[in-house]
Coordinates of C-alpha atoms in Angstrom, one line a residue:
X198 CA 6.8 38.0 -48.0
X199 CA 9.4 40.0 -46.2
X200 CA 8.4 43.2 -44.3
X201 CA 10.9 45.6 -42.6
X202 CA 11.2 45.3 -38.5
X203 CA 10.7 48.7 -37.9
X204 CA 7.6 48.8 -39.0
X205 CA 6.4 45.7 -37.8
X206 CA 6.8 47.0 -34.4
X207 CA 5.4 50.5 -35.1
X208 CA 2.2 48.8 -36.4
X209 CA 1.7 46.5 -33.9
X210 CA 3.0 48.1 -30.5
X211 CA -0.1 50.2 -30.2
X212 CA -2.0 47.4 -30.2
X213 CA -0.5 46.4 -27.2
X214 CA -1.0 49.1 -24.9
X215 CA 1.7 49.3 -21.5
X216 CA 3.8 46.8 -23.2
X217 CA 7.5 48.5 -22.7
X218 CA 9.1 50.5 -24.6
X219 CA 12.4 49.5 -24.2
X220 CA 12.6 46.8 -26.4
X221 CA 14.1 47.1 -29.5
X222 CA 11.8 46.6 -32.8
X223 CA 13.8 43.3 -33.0
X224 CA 12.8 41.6 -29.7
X225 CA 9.5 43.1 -29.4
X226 CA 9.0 41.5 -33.1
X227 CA 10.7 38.4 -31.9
X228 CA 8.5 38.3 -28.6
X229 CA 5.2 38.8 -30.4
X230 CA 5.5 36.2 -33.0
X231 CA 6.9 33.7 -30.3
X232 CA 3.6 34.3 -28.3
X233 CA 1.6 34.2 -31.3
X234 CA 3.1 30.2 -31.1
X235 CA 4.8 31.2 -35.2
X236 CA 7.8 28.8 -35.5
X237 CA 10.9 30.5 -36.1
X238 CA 13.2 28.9 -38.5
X239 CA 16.4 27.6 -37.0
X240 CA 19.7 26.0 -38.7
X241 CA 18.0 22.6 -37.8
X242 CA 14.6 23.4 -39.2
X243 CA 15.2 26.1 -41.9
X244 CA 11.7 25.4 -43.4
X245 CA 9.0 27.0 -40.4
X246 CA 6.5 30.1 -40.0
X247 CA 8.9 33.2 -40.1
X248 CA 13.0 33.8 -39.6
X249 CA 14.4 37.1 -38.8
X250 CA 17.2 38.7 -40.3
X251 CA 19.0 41.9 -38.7
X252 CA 16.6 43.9 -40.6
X253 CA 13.5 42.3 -41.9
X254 CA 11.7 39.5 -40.8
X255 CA 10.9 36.6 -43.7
X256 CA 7.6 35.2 -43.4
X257 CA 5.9 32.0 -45.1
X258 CA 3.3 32.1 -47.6
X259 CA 0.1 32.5 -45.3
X260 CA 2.1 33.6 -42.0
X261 CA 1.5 37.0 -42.1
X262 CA -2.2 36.7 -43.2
X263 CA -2.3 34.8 -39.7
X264 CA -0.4 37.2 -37.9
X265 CA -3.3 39.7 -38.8
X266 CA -6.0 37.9 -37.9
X267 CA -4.9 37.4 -34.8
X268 CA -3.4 41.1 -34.1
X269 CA -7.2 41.9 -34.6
X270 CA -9.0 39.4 -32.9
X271 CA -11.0 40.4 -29.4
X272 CA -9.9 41.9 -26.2
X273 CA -9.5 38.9 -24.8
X274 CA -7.4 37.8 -27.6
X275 CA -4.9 40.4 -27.5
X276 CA -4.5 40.5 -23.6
X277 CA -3.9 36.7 -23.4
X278 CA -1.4 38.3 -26.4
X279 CA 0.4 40.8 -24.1
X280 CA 0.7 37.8 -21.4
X281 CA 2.8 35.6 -23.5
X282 CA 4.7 38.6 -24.8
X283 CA 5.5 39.5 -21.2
X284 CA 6.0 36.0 -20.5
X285 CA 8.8 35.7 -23.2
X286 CA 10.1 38.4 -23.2
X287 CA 10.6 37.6 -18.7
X288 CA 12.1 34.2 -20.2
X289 CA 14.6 35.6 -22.2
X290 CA 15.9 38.1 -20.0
X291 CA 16.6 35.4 -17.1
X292 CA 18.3 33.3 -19.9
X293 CA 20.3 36.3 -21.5
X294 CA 21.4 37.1 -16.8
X295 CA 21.7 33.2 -16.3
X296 CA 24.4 33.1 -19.5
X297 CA 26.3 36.7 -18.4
X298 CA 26.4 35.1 -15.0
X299 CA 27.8 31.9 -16.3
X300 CA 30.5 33.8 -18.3
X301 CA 31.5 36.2 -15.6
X302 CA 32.2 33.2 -13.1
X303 CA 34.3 31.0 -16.2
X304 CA 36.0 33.9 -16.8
X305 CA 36.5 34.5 -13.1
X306 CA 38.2 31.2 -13.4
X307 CA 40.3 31.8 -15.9
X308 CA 42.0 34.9 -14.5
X309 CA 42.6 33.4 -11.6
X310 CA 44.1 30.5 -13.4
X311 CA 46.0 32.3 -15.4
X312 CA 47.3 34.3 -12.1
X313 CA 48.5 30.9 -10.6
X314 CA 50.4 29.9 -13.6
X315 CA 52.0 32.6 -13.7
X316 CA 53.3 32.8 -9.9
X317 CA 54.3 29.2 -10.5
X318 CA 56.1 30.2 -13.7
X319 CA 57.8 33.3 -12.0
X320 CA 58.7 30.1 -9.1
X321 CA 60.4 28.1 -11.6
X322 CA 62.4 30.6 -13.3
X323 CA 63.7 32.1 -9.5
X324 CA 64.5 27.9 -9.3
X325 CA 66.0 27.5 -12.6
X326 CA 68.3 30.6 -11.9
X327 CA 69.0 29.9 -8.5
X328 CA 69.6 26.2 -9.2
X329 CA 73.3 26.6 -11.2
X330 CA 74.4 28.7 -8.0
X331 CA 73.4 25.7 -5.6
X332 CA 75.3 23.0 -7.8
X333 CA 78.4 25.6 -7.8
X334 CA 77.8 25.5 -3.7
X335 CA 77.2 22.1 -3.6
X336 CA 80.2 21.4 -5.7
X337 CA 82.6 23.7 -3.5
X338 CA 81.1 21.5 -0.5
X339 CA 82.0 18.3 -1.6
X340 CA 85.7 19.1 -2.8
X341 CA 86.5 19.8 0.7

């Protein structure tokens, strides 16, 4: 069965109280069916518990039925629930600041590389035009 993101999240947010609000219906989606341990299908594994697309999310023939039951299990249930959610979701925002970071310091890189090979280009060409006008010099020099 397939079910649409949006509501998804609407249905199951309340359930967990304080959780933010920030996150989009995707990642809050993402985060809860990660902490409910669903495997998420992959390029690798296409065959698992769920995959999301960028509206719907595609579940497997009994997936869902789990997903209820344990959506509306005890207390304790759904706040050891909310701690993997918060876990997750902590996890993937230090990978999504770990890879920006990463980027930002090989881009870094490459403008700064790019700045050098340029001086040096600008270097050679001064050379390469001042180089005739030495040979005429030098020429003139050993006439005499």
């Amino acid at each position: 069965p397939r079910c649409d993101l949006g509501a998804r999240g609407s249905r199951y947010r309340p359930l967990l109280p304080g959780f933010s609000p920030t996150l989009s219906s995707r990642d809050f989606v993402a985060a809860l069916l990660a902490a409910l341990r669903l495997e998420p299908a992959t390029a690798a594994k296409p065959v698992a518990d769920f995959a999301l697309g960028v509206r719907r999310v595609f579940f497997s023939a009994g997936a869902m039925a789990t997903l209820d039951e344990l959506m509306h299990g005890s207390q304790a249930d759904v706040a050891a629930i909310l701690d993997r959610v918060r876990a997750y979701v902590a996890r993937r925002r230090w990978v999504r600041a770990t890879a920006a970071v990463s980027a930002s310091l090989w881009l870094q890189r490459r403008i700064v590389a790019r700045r050098r090979l340029a001086a040096l280009a600008l270097r050679s060409r001064a050379l390469a035009l001042s180089l005739p006008a030495a040979r005429r010099w030098a020429g003139g020099a050993r006439r005499r």
